[in-house]
Amino acid sequence: MTPPTSSPTTPPAPKSLKEGGTIEPVREILWGASAGARKFETAEELSADMRKLIVRLMVVQADTEFASIQQHRPWLDQAPTLEDRWIQARIVADEARHGLQACRILRDFGEEGQNFIDELLTKREGQHKLDAFNMKFDSWSDVGAFTMFVDRVGVYQLRAFQECSYGPLARAMPLMLSEEQLHLNFGLNVLRRMVREQGKYSGSKAEAQEAVYKWYPRALDMFGHSNSETSRRAIEWGLKRWTNEEARAKYIQEVTPLMSAIGLELPPEEFDRHIL
Ligand SMILES: [Fe+2]
Ligand SMILES: [Fe+2]
C-alpha cells in the first residue's frame, strides 16, 4: 500500500514551510505576486530587475563564504582539542563548497556573472562587503561567537531562499542548510565550554562574554536595513520569505534563550549597531 502523499500539483501554502526542516521540492512559486506559476528555471526567463537582484544576492552570499574561510584560516591549527580542529577544518571545506555553489548560480548569468566571480576571487581580508566578514578572529572565543551568531544569520538568509521562485537557488538550499547546522552547534558549544569549564578549553567566561558583545551587533546588522524596499520586492517576486526586520526579530527570539541557558548576556538590540 502506498502511503498518502501530497499531490505534486497542489503546492503547500507558504505557512506549511517548516523553518530549517526538509520539505518536498515543488515546481511552483509558493508566495508573492506569481504564486502558483511555475518557478523560474533559467536566467533568461527572469525580468531585468529580478535578474539584477539575484546576481546581487549571490555575489554577497559567495563573498561571505569566501571571507569566512580567510577568517578561520589562522585558527585551523590552533583549536584547543582534536575534535575542534577537525570540525573547524570541515567548516572551512563547507564554506568553500557554499561559495562554489553560489558562483555556479552566478555562472548561469553568463558574462555578467563570470565577471563577478573573477572579482570575488581577488578579494582579500578587509575587502569584503559586510563588516562581520572584515573582522579578525583575535581569540578562540571569536571563533565560537562568530559561528554561533554570524553563521546563524547565514542560516536565516538561506531559509529565506528555501523553496524560492528561482529553481536553481531553491535546490541549492537543503544541503547548505544541513551543513550550516553543524557550524551553529559548534559555535554554541565552544561558548558553553568556556563558561562551564573555565580556562580548560582556551578561554574564560569573561572572554566568551566579550566575544558576544563583539559579534552580536555585527550579526544583527547583517539582516540589512529595516523597511528596505529591496527586501519587500524580493518577497513579492517569491525570492525571499521575510522582510529584513521580520528575519531579525525571529533571530533575536531564537538566540536570546540560547545565551541565557549558558549564562551569557546579550547586549541590547541597539548596542553598537551600524545598520538599523
Ligand atoms: Fe556557508
Ligand atoms: Fe557556515
CSV table of C-alpha atoms and ligand atoms in Angstrom, one decimal:
chain,number,residue,atom,x,y,z
A,1,MET,CA,0.0,0.0,0.0
A,2,THR,CA,1.4,3.4,-0.9
A,3,PRO,CA,1.3,6.0,1.9
A,4,PRO,CA,-0.7,9.1,1.1
A,5,THR,CA,1.4,11.9,-0.4
A,6,SER,CA,0.5,15.4,-1.3
A,7,SER,CA,-0.3,15.9,-4.9
A,8,PRO,CA,2.6,17.5,-6.9
A,9,THR,CA,0.1,19.8,-8.5
A,10,THR,CA,-1.1,21.3,-5.2
A,11,PRO,CA,1.9,23.1,-3.6
A,12,PRO,CA,1.7,23.6,0.1
A,13,ALA,CA,0.8,27.0,1.3
A,14,PRO,CA,3.8,29.1,2.4
A,15,LYS,CA,2.8,28.7,6.1
A,16,SER,CA,3.3,25.0,5.8
A,17,LEU,CA,7.1,25.5,5.2
A,18,LYS,CA,8.9,24.3,8.2
A,19,GLU,CA,11.8,26.6,9.2
A,20,GLY,CA,15.0,24.7,8.7
A,21,GLY,CA,13.1,21.5,8.1
A,22,THR,CA,13.1,19.3,5.0
A,23,ILE,CA,10.2,19.8,2.6
A,24,GLU,CA,9.3,18.2,-0.7
A,25,PRO,CA,10.7,20.1,-3.7
A,26,VAL,CA,7.9,21.8,-5.5
A,27,ARG,CA,7.9,23.3,-9.0
A,28,GLU,CA,5.5,26.1,-8.3
A,29,ILE,CA,6.2,29.6,-6.9
A,30,LEU,CA,4.8,29.5,-3.4
A,31,TRP,CA,4.4,33.1,-2.4
A,32,GLY,CA,4.4,36.6,-3.9
A,33,ALA,CA,2.8,38.1,-6.9
A,34,SER,CA,3.3,35.0,-9.1
A,35,ALA,CA,2.3,32.4,-6.5
A,36,GLY,CA,1.0,29.2,-8.3
A,37,ALA,CA,3.0,29.8,-11.5
A,38,ARG,CA,6.0,27.5,-12.4
A,39,LYS,CA,9.3,28.5,-10.8
A,40,PHE,CA,11.8,30.3,-13.0
A,41,GLU,CA,14.4,27.8,-14.1
A,42,THR,CA,16.8,29.8,-16.2
A,43,ALA,CA,18.4,33.2,-16.0
A,44,GLU,CA,16.8,34.1,-19.4
A,45,GLU,CA,13.3,33.8,-18.0
A,46,LEU,CA,13.9,36.5,-15.4
A,47,SER,CA,12.9,40.1,-15.7
A,48,ALA,CA,15.9,42.5,-15.7
A,49,ASP,CA,15.2,43.7,-12.2
A,50,MET,CA,14.8,40.2,-10.8
A,51,ARG,CA,18.0,39.1,-12.6
A,52,LYS,CA,19.9,42.1,-11.1
A,53,LEU,CA,18.7,41.2,-7.6
A,54,ILE,CA,19.5,37.5,-7.8
A,55,VAL,CA,23.0,38.4,-9.1
A,56,ARG,CA,23.5,40.9,-6.2
A,57,LEU,CA,22.3,38.4,-3.6
A,58,MET,CA,24.6,35.6,-4.9
A,59,VAL,CA,27.6,37.9,-5.0
A,60,VAL,CA,27.1,38.8,-1.4
A,61,GLN,CA,26.4,35.2,-0.5
A,62,ALA,CA,29.6,34.0,-2.2
A,63,ASP,CA,31.6,36.9,-0.8
A,64,THR,CA,30.7,35.9,2.8
A,65,GLU,CA,31.5,32.3,2.2
A,66,PHE,CA,35.0,33.0,0.9
A,67,ALA,CA,35.6,35.7,3.5
A,68,SER,CA,34.9,33.3,6.4
A,69,ILE,CA,37.5,30.9,5.1
A,70,GLN,CA,40.1,33.7,5.4
A,71,GLN,CA,38.8,34.5,8.9
A,72,HIS,CA,39.0,30.8,10.1
A,73,ARG,CA,42.4,30.1,8.4
A,74,PRO,CA,44.8,31.3,11.2
A,75,TRP,CA,42.9,29.1,13.7
A,76,LEU,CA,43.0,25.9,11.8
A,77,ASP,CA,46.0,24.6,13.7
A,78,GLN,CA,45.2,26.4,17.0
A,79,ALA,CA,41.9,24.9,18.0
A,80,PRO,CA,42.2,23.6,21.6
A,81,THR,CA,41.0,20.0,21.0
A,82,LEU,CA,41.4,17.5,18.2
A,83,GLU,CA,37.7,17.4,17.6
A,84,ASP,CA,37.6,21.2,17.4
A,85,ARG,CA,40.4,21.1,14.9
A,86,TRP,CA,38.5,18.6,12.7
A,87,ILE,CA,35.2,20.4,12.9
A,88,GLN,CA,36.8,23.7,12.0
A,89,ALA,CA,38.5,22.2,9.0
A,90,ARG,CA,35.2,20.8,8.0
A,91,ILE,CA,33.5,24.2,8.4
A,92,VAL,CA,36.1,25.7,6.1
A,93,ALA,CA,35.5,22.9,3.5
A,94,ASP,CA,31.7,23.5,3.8
A,95,GLU,CA,32.1,27.3,3.2
A,96,ALA,CA,34.3,26.7,0.2
A,97,ARG,CA,31.5,24.5,-1.2
A,98,HIS,CA,28.9,27.1,-0.5
A,99,GLY,CA,30.9,29.7,-2.3
A,100,LEU,CA,31.3,27.4,-5.2
A,101,GLN,CA,27.5,26.8,-5.2
A,102,ALA,CA,26.7,30.5,-5.2
A,103,CYS,CA,29.2,31.0,-8.0
A,104,ARG,CA,27.6,28.2,-10.1
A,105,ILE,CA,24.3,30.1,-9.9
A,106,LEU,CA,26.2,33.3,-11.0
A,107,ARG,CA,27.7,31.4,-13.9
A,108,ASP,CA,24.2,30.9,-15.3
A,109,PHE,CA,24.1,34.6,-15.8
A,110,GLY,CA,26.8,34.5,-18.5
A,111,GLU,CA,29.5,37.1,-18.8
A,112,GLU,CA,27.9,39.3,-16.1
A,113,GLY,CA,28.0,36.5,-13.6
A,114,GLN,CA,31.5,35.4,-14.6
A,115,ASN,CA,32.9,39.0,-14.2
A,116,PHE,CA,31.6,39.0,-10.6
A,117,ILE,CA,33.2,35.5,-10.0
A,118,ASP,CA,36.5,36.8,-11.2
A,119,GLU,CA,36.3,39.8,-8.9
A,120,LEU,CA,35.3,37.6,-5.9
A,121,LEU,CA,38.4,35.5,-6.4
A,122,THR,CA,40.6,38.6,-5.9
A,123,LYS,CA,39.1,39.7,-2.6
A,124,ARG,CA,41.4,39.7,0.4
A,125,GLU,CA,40.8,40.2,4.1
A,126,GLY,CA,39.3,43.5,4.8
A,127,GLN,CA,37.8,43.9,1.3
A,128,HIS,CA,34.5,42.2,1.8
A,129,LYS,CA,31.0,43.6,1.6
A,130,LEU,CA,29.8,43.1,5.1
A,131,ASP,CA,31.5,44.3,8.3
A,132,ALA,CA,31.2,40.9,10.1
A,133,PHE,CA,33.5,39.4,7.4
A,134,ASN,CA,36.2,42.1,7.6
A,135,MET,CA,36.9,41.4,11.3
A,136,LYS,CA,39.6,39.1,12.6
A,137,PHE,CA,39.3,36.2,14.9
A,138,ASP,CA,41.6,37.6,17.7
A,139,SER,CA,40.9,34.7,20.1
A,140,TRP,CA,39.3,31.3,20.2
A,141,SER,CA,36.1,32.9,21.7
A,142,ASP,CA,35.8,34.9,18.5
A,143,VAL,CA,35.7,31.6,16.6
A,144,GLY,CA,32.9,30.4,18.9
A,145,ALA,CA,30.9,33.7,18.8
A,146,PHE,CA,31.3,34.1,15.0
A,147,THR,CA,30.0,30.6,14.2
A,148,MET,CA,27.2,31.0,16.9
A,149,PHE,CA,26.0,34.4,15.7
A,150,VAL,CA,27.2,35.1,12.2
A,151,ASP,CA,26.8,31.7,10.7
A,152,ARG,CA,23.3,31.6,12.3
A,153,VAL,CA,22.3,34.8,10.3
A,154,GLY,CA,23.6,32.9,7.2
A,155,VAL,CA,21.1,30.2,8.1
A,156,TYR,CA,18.3,32.7,8.2
A,157,GLN,CA,19.3,34.1,4.8
A,158,LEU,CA,19.3,30.5,3.4
A,159,ARG,CA,16.0,29.7,5.0
A,160,ALA,CA,14.6,32.8,3.4
A,161,PHE,CA,15.5,31.4,0.0
A,162,GLN,CA,14.1,27.9,0.8
A,163,GLU,CA,11.6,27.0,-2.0
A,164,CYS,CA,12.0,30.4,-3.6
A,165,SER,CA,10.8,31.2,-7.1
A,166,TYR,CA,14.2,30.7,-8.8
A,167,GLY,CA,14.6,26.9,-9.1
A,168,PRO,CA,18.4,26.6,-9.2
A,169,LEU,CA,18.7,28.7,-6.0
A,170,ALA,CA,15.9,26.8,-4.2
A,171,ARG,CA,17.5,23.5,-5.0
A,172,ALA,CA,20.9,24.6,-3.5
A,173,MET,CA,19.3,25.2,-0.1
A,174,PRO,CA,18.8,21.8,1.6
A,175,LEU,CA,22.4,20.7,1.6
A,176,MET,CA,23.7,24.1,2.6
A,177,LEU,CA,21.3,24.3,5.5
A,178,SER,CA,22.2,20.9,6.9
A,179,GLU,CA,25.9,21.8,6.8
A,180,GLU,CA,25.3,25.2,8.4
A,181,GLN,CA,23.6,23.4,11.3
A,182,LEU,CA,26.9,21.9,12.3
A,183,HIS,CA,28.5,25.3,12.3
A,184,LEU,CA,26.0,26.8,14.7
A,185,ASN,CA,26.1,23.9,17.1
A,186,PHE,CA,29.8,24.1,17.2
A,187,GLY,CA,29.8,27.8,18.0
A,188,LEU,CA,27.3,27.4,20.8
A,189,ASN,CA,29.3,24.5,22.1
A,190,VAL,CA,32.6,26.5,22.1
A,191,LEU,CA,31.0,29.3,24.1
A,192,ARG,CA,29.2,26.9,26.5
A,193,ARG,CA,32.5,25.1,27.3
A,194,MET,CA,34.2,28.5,28.0
A,195,VAL,CA,31.5,29.3,30.6
A,196,ARG,CA,31.2,25.9,32.2
A,197,GLU,CA,34.8,24.7,32.1
A,198,GLN,CA,36.6,27.9,32.6
A,199,GLY,CA,40.1,28.0,31.3
A,200,LYS,CA,40.2,24.3,30.4
A,201,TYR,CA,39.4,24.9,26.7
A,202,SER,CA,41.4,28.0,25.9
A,203,GLY,CA,39.2,30.8,27.3
A,204,SER,CA,37.2,32.1,30.2
A,205,LYS,CA,33.6,33.2,30.7
A,206,ALA,CA,34.7,36.8,30.5
A,207,GLU,CA,36.3,36.2,27.1
A,208,ALA,CA,33.2,34.5,25.9
A,209,GLN,CA,31.1,37.4,27.1
A,210,GLU,CA,33.3,39.9,25.4
A,211,ALA,CA,33.1,38.0,22.1
A,212,VAL,CA,29.2,38.0,22.4
A,213,TYR,CA,29.3,41.8,22.6
A,214,LYS,CA,31.7,42.0,19.6
A,215,TRP,CA,29.8,39.8,17.2
A,216,TYR,CA,26.1,40.1,18.1
A,217,PRO,CA,25.7,43.7,16.8
A,218,ARG,CA,27.5,42.8,13.5
A,219,ALA,CA,25.2,39.7,13.2
A,220,LEU,CA,22.1,41.9,13.7
A,221,ASP,CA,23.4,44.4,11.0
A,222,MET,CA,23.7,41.5,8.5
A,223,PHE,CA,19.9,41.4,8.2
A,224,GLY,CA,20.1,44.8,6.4
A,225,HIS,CA,18.0,48.0,6.8
A,226,SER,CA,14.5,47.9,8.3
A,227,ASN,CA,11.8,49.0,5.9
A,228,SER,CA,14.0,48.1,2.9
A,229,GLU,CA,12.3,48.4,-0.4
A,230,THR,CA,14.5,45.7,-1.9
A,231,SER,CA,13.5,43.2,0.8
A,232,ARG,CA,9.9,43.9,0.1
A,233,ARG,CA,10.4,43.4,-3.6
A,234,ALA,CA,12.3,40.1,-3.0
A,235,ILE,CA,9.2,38.8,-1.2
A,236,GLU,CA,6.8,40.0,-4.0
A,237,TRP,CA,9.0,38.1,-6.5
A,238,GLY,CA,8.9,35.0,-4.4
A,239,LEU,CA,12.6,35.1,-3.7
A,240,LYS,CA,12.7,35.7,0.0
A,241,ARG,CA,10.2,34.8,2.6
A,242,TRP,CA,10.7,37.6,5.2
A,243,THR,CA,11.4,41.3,5.3
A,244,ASN,CA,14.8,42.2,7.0
A,245,GLU,CA,13.1,43.2,10.2
A,246,GLU,CA,11.0,40.1,10.4
A,247,ALA,CA,14.0,37.9,10.0
A,248,ARG,CA,16.0,39.9,12.5
A,249,ALA,CA,13.2,39.6,15.1
A,250,LYS,CA,13.0,35.8,14.6
A,251,TYR,CA,16.7,35.6,15.1
A,252,ILE,CA,16.7,37.6,18.3
A,253,GLN,CA,13.9,35.4,19.6
A,254,GLU,CA,16.0,32.3,18.8
A,255,VAL,CA,19.3,33.4,20.3
A,256,THR,CA,18.0,35.1,23.5
A,257,PRO,CA,17.1,31.9,25.3
A,258,LEU,CA,20.2,30.1,23.9
A,259,MET,CA,22.5,32.6,25.5
A,260,SER,CA,20.7,32.8,28.8
A,261,ALA,CA,20.8,29.0,29.1
A,262,ILE,CA,24.5,29.0,29.1
A,263,GLY,CA,24.8,32.1,31.4
A,264,LEU,CA,25.9,34.7,28.9
A,265,GLU,CA,24.3,38.1,28.3
A,266,LEU,CA,23.2,39.7,25.1
A,267,PRO,CA,23.6,43.4,24.7
A,268,PRO,CA,20.5,45.4,23.9
A,269,GLU,CA,19.4,45.3,20.2
A,270,GLU,CA,20.6,48.8,19.5
A,271,PHE,CA,24.0,48.4,21.0
A,272,ASP,CA,26.9,49.2,18.6
A,273,ARG,CA,24.8,48.9,15.5
A,274,HIS,CA,25.8,50.3,12.2
A,275,ILE,CA,22.7,49.3,10.1
A,276,LEU,CA,19.3,49.8,11.6
B,1,FE,FE,28.2,28.8,4.5
B,2,FE,FE,28.8,28.4,8.0
